[in-house]
XYZ file of C-alpha atoms in Angstrom:
238
model
C 1.017 35.740 18.476
C -2.421 37.371 18.793
C -3.264 36.461 15.206
C -2.152 32.887 15.780
C -4.230 32.652 18.954
C -7.320 33.859 17.089
C -6.734 31.303 14.343
C -6.411 28.463 16.852
C -9.590 29.582 18.646
C -11.513 29.557 15.363
C -10.264 26.078 14.498
C -11.312 24.803 17.914
C -14.791 26.272 17.553
C -15.286 24.452 14.251
C -13.972 21.073 15.401
C -16.602 18.551 16.538
C -16.006 16.963 19.915
C -15.935 13.441 18.491
C -12.755 14.049 16.542
C -11.068 15.855 19.423
C -11.490 12.940 21.820
C -8.248 11.030 21.247
C -7.901 9.998 24.891
C -10.537 7.421 25.833
C -11.508 7.736 29.494
C -8.205 9.345 30.432
C -7.731 9.079 34.186
C -4.273 10.114 35.292
C -2.880 9.486 38.814
C -3.777 12.001 41.495
C -0.188 12.216 42.741
C 2.699 12.903 40.399
C 6.415 13.208 41.011
C 8.426 15.940 39.282
C 9.318 14.853 35.726
C 12.822 13.434 35.379
C 15.396 15.707 33.819
C 16.187 14.979 30.198
C 19.628 13.347 30.431
C 20.039 13.688 26.680
C 19.992 17.451 27.047
C 23.058 17.522 29.297
C 25.408 16.562 26.500
C 23.364 17.816 23.545
C 24.587 20.646 21.393
C 22.780 23.918 21.918
C 21.744 25.182 18.496
C 20.115 28.573 18.024
C 19.035 29.221 14.437
C 16.194 31.392 13.065
C 12.787 29.728 13.208
C 11.143 29.423 9.777
C 8.101 27.316 10.653
C 6.857 24.521 12.874
C 5.986 20.830 12.878
C 3.112 19.448 14.921
C 3.858 15.745 15.468
C 1.063 13.334 16.418
C 2.039 9.805 17.414
C -0.307 6.855 16.750
C -0.414 5.384 20.234
C -1.576 1.810 19.431
C 1.522 1.288 17.285
C 3.855 2.898 19.823
C 2.447 0.723 22.608
C 2.647 -2.536 20.686
C 4.952 -4.683 22.844
C 5.204 -1.987 25.541
C 2.031 -2.879 27.441
C 4.036 -4.167 30.423
C 6.824 -1.584 30.269
C 6.740 0.278 33.598
C 8.358 3.304 31.970
C 5.422 3.621 29.542
C 2.655 2.735 31.998
C 0.725 5.996 31.670
C 0.319 5.539 27.921
C 0.438 1.809 27.347
C -0.774 -0.149 30.386
C -4.457 0.757 29.809
C -4.808 1.487 33.516
C -4.956 5.221 32.835
C -6.947 5.228 29.600
C -6.638 4.188 25.989
C -5.239 6.547 23.398
C -5.429 7.173 19.671
C -3.283 10.017 18.388
C -1.254 11.641 21.140
C 0.870 14.749 20.958
C 4.510 13.927 20.325
C 5.529 17.566 20.187
C 5.504 20.983 18.563
C 8.881 21.564 16.944
C 10.380 24.814 15.656
C 12.004 24.301 12.269
C 14.831 26.126 10.499
C 15.086 27.160 6.847
C 16.932 23.904 6.138
C 17.060 20.506 7.816
C 19.068 22.167 10.615
C 16.628 23.128 13.372
C 17.013 24.913 16.722
C 17.371 22.753 19.820
C 18.163 22.964 23.542
C 18.103 26.760 23.557
C 17.935 27.198 27.353
C 20.977 26.666 29.530
C 20.409 25.169 32.011
C 16.974 23.725 31.125
C 14.112 24.354 33.557
C 11.893 21.671 35.053
C 8.322 21.619 33.753
C 6.018 22.495 36.693
C 3.716 19.714 37.890
C 0.698 21.922 37.185
C 1.715 22.087 33.512
C 2.465 18.360 33.427
C -1.001 17.566 34.739
C -2.668 19.849 32.180
C -1.078 17.910 29.348
C -0.848 14.276 30.438
C -4.072 13.267 28.694
C -2.695 14.395 25.330
C 0.990 13.585 25.997
C 0.850 10.686 28.473
C 4.510 10.595 29.466
C 6.170 12.833 32.026
C 9.575 12.047 30.544
C 8.404 13.073 27.064
C 6.873 16.301 28.381
C 10.188 17.308 29.957
C 12.157 16.299 26.851
C 9.908 18.249 24.487
C 10.305 21.388 26.565
C 14.074 21.022 26.888
C 14.757 20.264 23.229
C 12.058 22.157 21.365
C 9.924 24.363 23.596
C 12.904 26.266 24.991
C 13.554 27.544 21.457
C 10.115 29.054 20.929
C 8.607 30.131 24.275
C 9.645 31.871 27.470
C 8.306 29.178 29.768
C 6.801 25.673 29.628
C 3.239 26.867 30.281
C 3.195 29.022 27.134
C 4.801 26.362 24.983
C 2.401 23.607 25.991
C -0.601 25.905 25.778
C 0.185 26.571 22.111
C 0.930 22.905 21.395
C -2.234 21.751 23.156
C -4.493 24.168 21.289
C -3.043 23.177 17.935
C -3.438 19.481 18.778
C -7.044 19.978 19.855
C -7.884 21.923 16.707
C -6.921 19.153 14.275
C -9.729 16.980 12.930
C -8.643 13.370 12.608
C -10.245 10.528 10.667
C -11.905 7.376 11.954
C -8.778 5.242 12.194
C -10.750 2.118 13.092
C -12.598 2.355 9.779
C -9.475 3.124 7.768
C -7.572 0.251 9.350
C -10.031 -2.254 7.879
C -9.498 -1.334 4.237
C -6.567 -1.278 1.808
C -4.763 2.006 2.441
C -1.905 4.029 1.014
C 0.034 6.964 2.410
C -1.571 9.252 -0.146
C -5.069 8.154 0.850
C -4.479 8.979 4.524
C -2.964 12.357 3.696
C -5.941 13.224 1.495
C -8.416 12.103 4.154
C -6.815 14.302 6.816
C -6.737 17.230 4.387
C -10.422 16.700 3.551
C -11.378 16.950 7.215
C -9.383 20.165 7.710
C -10.411 22.851 5.187
C -7.423 24.941 4.167
C -4.940 22.174 4.909
C -3.364 20.853 1.688
C -2.314 17.222 1.543
C 1.205 18.494 0.892
C 1.238 19.865 4.472
C 0.964 16.343 5.874
C 3.949 14.048 6.322
C 3.614 10.472 7.526
C 6.103 8.271 9.326
C 5.825 4.492 9.106
C 8.125 1.733 10.255
C 9.944 -0.646 7.949
C 6.969 -3.007 7.850
C 4.586 -0.265 6.723
C 2.746 0.363 10.008
C 1.778 3.981 10.715
C 3.785 5.566 13.525
C 3.202 9.291 13.221
C 1.415 12.102 11.421
C 3.418 15.323 11.114
C 1.785 18.586 10.079
C 3.940 21.300 8.532
C 3.011 24.786 9.757
C 4.162 28.268 8.832
C 5.207 31.012 11.199
C 1.513 31.888 11.647
C 0.749 28.270 12.589
C -1.266 27.790 9.407
C -0.693 24.627 7.370
C 1.898 24.989 4.630
C 3.448 22.609 2.115
C 6.198 20.658 3.824
C 9.688 21.941 2.930
C 11.702 20.090 0.314
C 14.032 18.579 2.918
C 11.091 16.683 4.470
C 11.310 13.417 2.556
C 8.084 11.614 1.762
C 7.408 8.137 0.387
C 5.370 7.962 -2.800
C 1.639 8.439 -2.338
C 0.893 4.896 -3.488
C 3.091 3.372 -0.768
C 0.950 0.852 1.185
C 0.163 1.802 4.771
C -1.185 -0.275 7.646
C -2.805 0.897 10.908
C -2.474 -1.153 14.090
C -5.685 -0.999 16.141
C -4.240 -2.405 19.332
C -4.997 -5.593 21.233
């Protein structure tokens, strides 16, 4: 873990502030209630398998929030009352050697402390999602929520991301976006980047495949990818 921490610190030092600022004028509420327990975890199957790598998942917030602007359950992220967001942290997921990954490793799951929630709301603007990510994924790779989210937050902050406004105004393919992200992050091959789009071709998520040392690695064979020339669209928001 010391080597990984040093690597993350180096990446952060090299990353310009402009590409780290994915939360525009983030201003979260002063008072927060404890995050709701993840009801899905109550009936989910506990699965403990060896960890062989990680996935850092970044959600494209304008696409997620399309049609959810008035959804009270997504107010922190989508109402615009608490800021406007670009890429937000979906989660840091431990992966197995195959498509079978560890999940819900703690029984019973622990509640994420409000201090940890507040530290991370500007990069993961959903209390429900924060609790779910800890229950399902974080419990399989860290002793407590603070350590898990510290690692996830540092990795998120270290990634250099392209000017999505500019890219959204030109013809784009999945391969072009992967290559652009790789270009901005020396040492990250395009093969380490997986994209998720909906059925209409709108970008939903960027997923970065990481090794046990948290360095980018080629995504495993079981991570299916559309062809590089598949058209891709980016929703800029209202």
